[in-house]
């Protein structure tokens, strides 16, 4: 049984298991947080070249958030000590910024969540470093298409299963594996809230989408099998078969007749190449 709970402006929230339904104030707040997140992903494009250490990217992201009056929601989150996740090649998600240097041919996901005036803008994009092979570029393109196909289904009257189904169908048409072990999530006042936004499923199943819901869609798609494993650091998730993995993420809000994407790139840098 799915429960829905209407959130009043400035109401303190905790995870209750219910799906939170937000009002106009929340959509305004999410627009501001989401735009900042997207601007940051736009601004790091010049750093996404061979020779950059991933911690330099993380430092730039933190500086931009602080300069805008936001804080990185990941900083101190469950013991995580960085301002972004940077996941390269076979890393599925939660790659830790380090002295790893970007090299020619890498495909890289950068995931950021500024917390601005109490609102979490959660988004990630793929970047191509130097010359990337055709197979990898195709994975990145199809993963972007998966996200946008899912977003097309995000409207009142549909269910989470409708969103999941189109993502799974598109990925599997290309013989890719859809990661099951990580999901999208409710977002807003809380970083990770109900519901779980799965990326595989059957039409008409799962929670019904209602106006006021705010959540992420963030499919992780592998060239090979869907299976992941966690590295010793407790964060880095990699494909078990070491195949390449890609991900894009938007934070969206359900409206009366569809949805709003809070994290669209103001510069139009939606999918690579960004040059
Ligand atoms: N931004 C990630 C997401 O999309 C969560 C990262 S949590 C961290 O949900 F601690 F790993 F940073
Ligand atoms: Co997310
Ligand atoms: Co994210």
mmCIF file of N, CA, C and O in Angstrom, residues 4 6 20-23 27 155-157 208-214 253-258:
data_model
loop_
_atom_site.group_PDB
_atom_site.id
_atom_site.type_symbol
_atom_site.label_atom_id
_atom_site.label_comp_id
_atom_site.label_asym_id
_atom_site.label_seq_id
_atom_site.Cartn_x
_atom_site.Cartn_y
_atom_site.Cartn_z
ATOM 1 N N UNK A 4 0.577 8.591 0.525
ATOM 2 C CA UNK A 4 0.985 9.915 0.052
ATOM 3 C C UNK A 4 0.730 10.905 1.173
ATOM 4 O O UNK A 4 -0.255 10.790 1.895
ATOM 5 N N UNK A 6 0.804 15.157 1.985
ATOM 6 C CA UNK A 6 0.973 16.534 1.494
ATOM 7 C C UNK A 6 1.900 17.288 2.434
ATOM 8 O O UNK A 6 1.764 17.207 3.650
ATOM 9 N N UNK A 20 5.986 12.071 -0.487
ATOM 10 C CA UNK A 20 5.650 13.466 -0.183
ATOM 11 C C UNK A 20 5.117 14.187 -1.418
ATOM 12 O O UNK A 20 5.684 14.069 -2.505
ATOM 13 N N UNK A 21 4.030 14.928 -1.231
ATOM 14 C CA UNK A 21 3.448 15.746 -2.306
ATOM 15 C C UNK A 21 3.684 17.198 -1.942
ATOM 16 O O UNK A 21 3.202 17.675 -0.915
ATOM 17 N N UNK A 22 4.459 17.873 -2.791
ATOM 18 C CA UNK A 22 4.893 19.238 -2.504
ATOM 19 C C UNK A 22 4.025 20.254 -3.241
ATOM 20 O O UNK A 22 3.370 19.934 -4.232
ATOM 21 N N UNK A 23 4.122 21.513 -2.785
ATOM 22 C CA UNK A 23 3.376 22.615 -3.395
ATOM 23 C C UNK A 23 4.254 23.524 -4.234
ATOM 24 O O UNK A 23 5.420 23.212 -4.520
ATOM 25 N N UNK A 27 8.387 23.696 -5.784
ATOM 26 C CA UNK A 27 8.788 23.686 -7.191
ATOM 27 C C UNK A 27 9.713 24.867 -7.483
ATOM 28 O O UNK A 27 10.684 24.730 -8.218
ATOM 29 N N UNK A 155 4.097 11.410 -15.659
ATOM 30 C CA UNK A 155 2.913 12.274 -15.663
ATOM 31 C C UNK A 155 1.799 11.614 -14.867
ATOM 32 O O UNK A 155 1.779 10.386 -14.712
ATOM 33 N N UNK A 156 0.858 12.436 -14.378
ATOM 34 C CA UNK A 156 -0.255 11.882 -13.597
ATOM 35 C C UNK A 156 -1.014 10.831 -14.403
ATOM 36 O O UNK A 156 -1.188 10.989 -15.614
ATOM 37 N N UNK A 157 -1.411 9.776 -13.729
ATOM 38 C CA UNK A 157 -2.140 8.700 -14.409
ATOM 39 C C UNK A 157 -1.229 7.537 -14.735
ATOM 40 O O UNK A 157 -1.686 6.399 -14.805
ATOM 41 N N UNK A 208 1.464 5.033 -8.210
ATOM 42 C CA UNK A 208 0.863 5.931 -9.197
ATOM 43 C C UNK A 208 1.521 7.312 -9.047
ATOM 44 O O UNK A 208 1.856 7.733 -7.946
ATOM 45 N N UNK A 209 1.715 7.990 -10.174
ATOM 46 C CA UNK A 209 2.344 9.315 -10.149
ATOM 47 C C UNK A 209 1.279 10.383 -9.932
ATOM 48 O O UNK A 209 0.263 10.387 -10.631
ATOM 49 N N UNK A 210 1.514 11.256 -8.956
ATOM 50 C CA UNK A 210 0.543 12.303 -8.633
ATOM 51 C C UNK A 210 1.207 13.678 -8.666
ATOM 52 O O UNK A 210 2.395 13.797 -8.340
ATOM 53 N N UNK A 211 0.459 14.717 -9.032
ATOM 54 C CA UNK A 211 1.013 16.072 -9.018
ATOM 55 C C UNK A 211 1.612 16.389 -7.648
ATOM 56 O O UNK A 211 1.015 16.047 -6.619
ATOM 57 N N UNK A 212 2.778 17.030 -7.653
ATOM 58 C CA UNK A 212 3.449 17.375 -6.401
ATOM 59 C C UNK A 212 4.561 16.417 -6.024
ATOM 60 O O UNK A 212 5.381 16.728 -5.150
ATOM 61 N N UNK A 213 4.602 15.240 -6.664
ATOM 62 C CA UNK A 213 5.722 14.319 -6.398
ATOM 63 C C UNK A 213 7.000 14.898 -6.993
ATOM 64 O O UNK A 213 6.994 15.439 -8.094
ATOM 65 N N UNK A 214 8.106 14.778 -6.261
ATOM 66 C CA UNK A 214 9.416 15.228 -6.745
ATOM 67 C C UNK A 214 10.388 14.057 -6.561
ATOM 68 O O UNK A 214 10.503 13.511 -5.465
ATOM 69 N N UNK A 253 9.668 17.172 -11.172
ATOM 70 C CA UNK A 253 8.464 17.302 -10.351
ATOM 71 C C UNK A 253 7.236 17.034 -11.209
ATOM 72 O O UNK A 253 7.155 17.519 -12.343
ATOM 73 N N UNK A 254 6.307 16.247 -10.685
ATOM 74 C CA UNK A 254 5.082 15.937 -11.435
ATOM 75 C C UNK A 254 4.111 17.120 -11.324
ATOM 76 O O UNK A 254 3.848 17.610 -10.225
ATOM 77 N N UNK A 255 3.616 17.561 -12.485
ATOM 78 C CA UNK A 255 2.650 18.670 -12.558
ATOM 79 C C UNK A 255 1.266 18.092 -12.897
ATOM 80 O O UNK A 255 1.108 16.874 -13.005
ATOM 81 N N UNK A 256 0.284 18.975 -13.106
ATOM 82 C CA UNK A 256 -1.073 18.504 -13.433
ATOM 83 C C UNK A 256 -1.090 17.732 -14.748
ATOM 84 O O UNK A 256 -1.900 16.823 -14.935
ATOM 85 N N UNK A 257 -0.213 18.123 -15.676
ATOM 86 C CA UNK A 257 -0.301 17.508 -17.014
ATOM 87 C C UNK A 257 1.004 16.904 -17.515
ATOM 88 O O UNK A 257 1.138 16.624 -18.709
ATOM 89 N N UNK A 258 1.977 16.727 -16.657
ATOM 90 C CA UNK A 258 3.242 16.143 -17.106
ATOM 91 C C UNK A 258 4.286 16.283 -16.025
ATOM 92 O O UNK A 258 4.037 15.917 -14.875
#
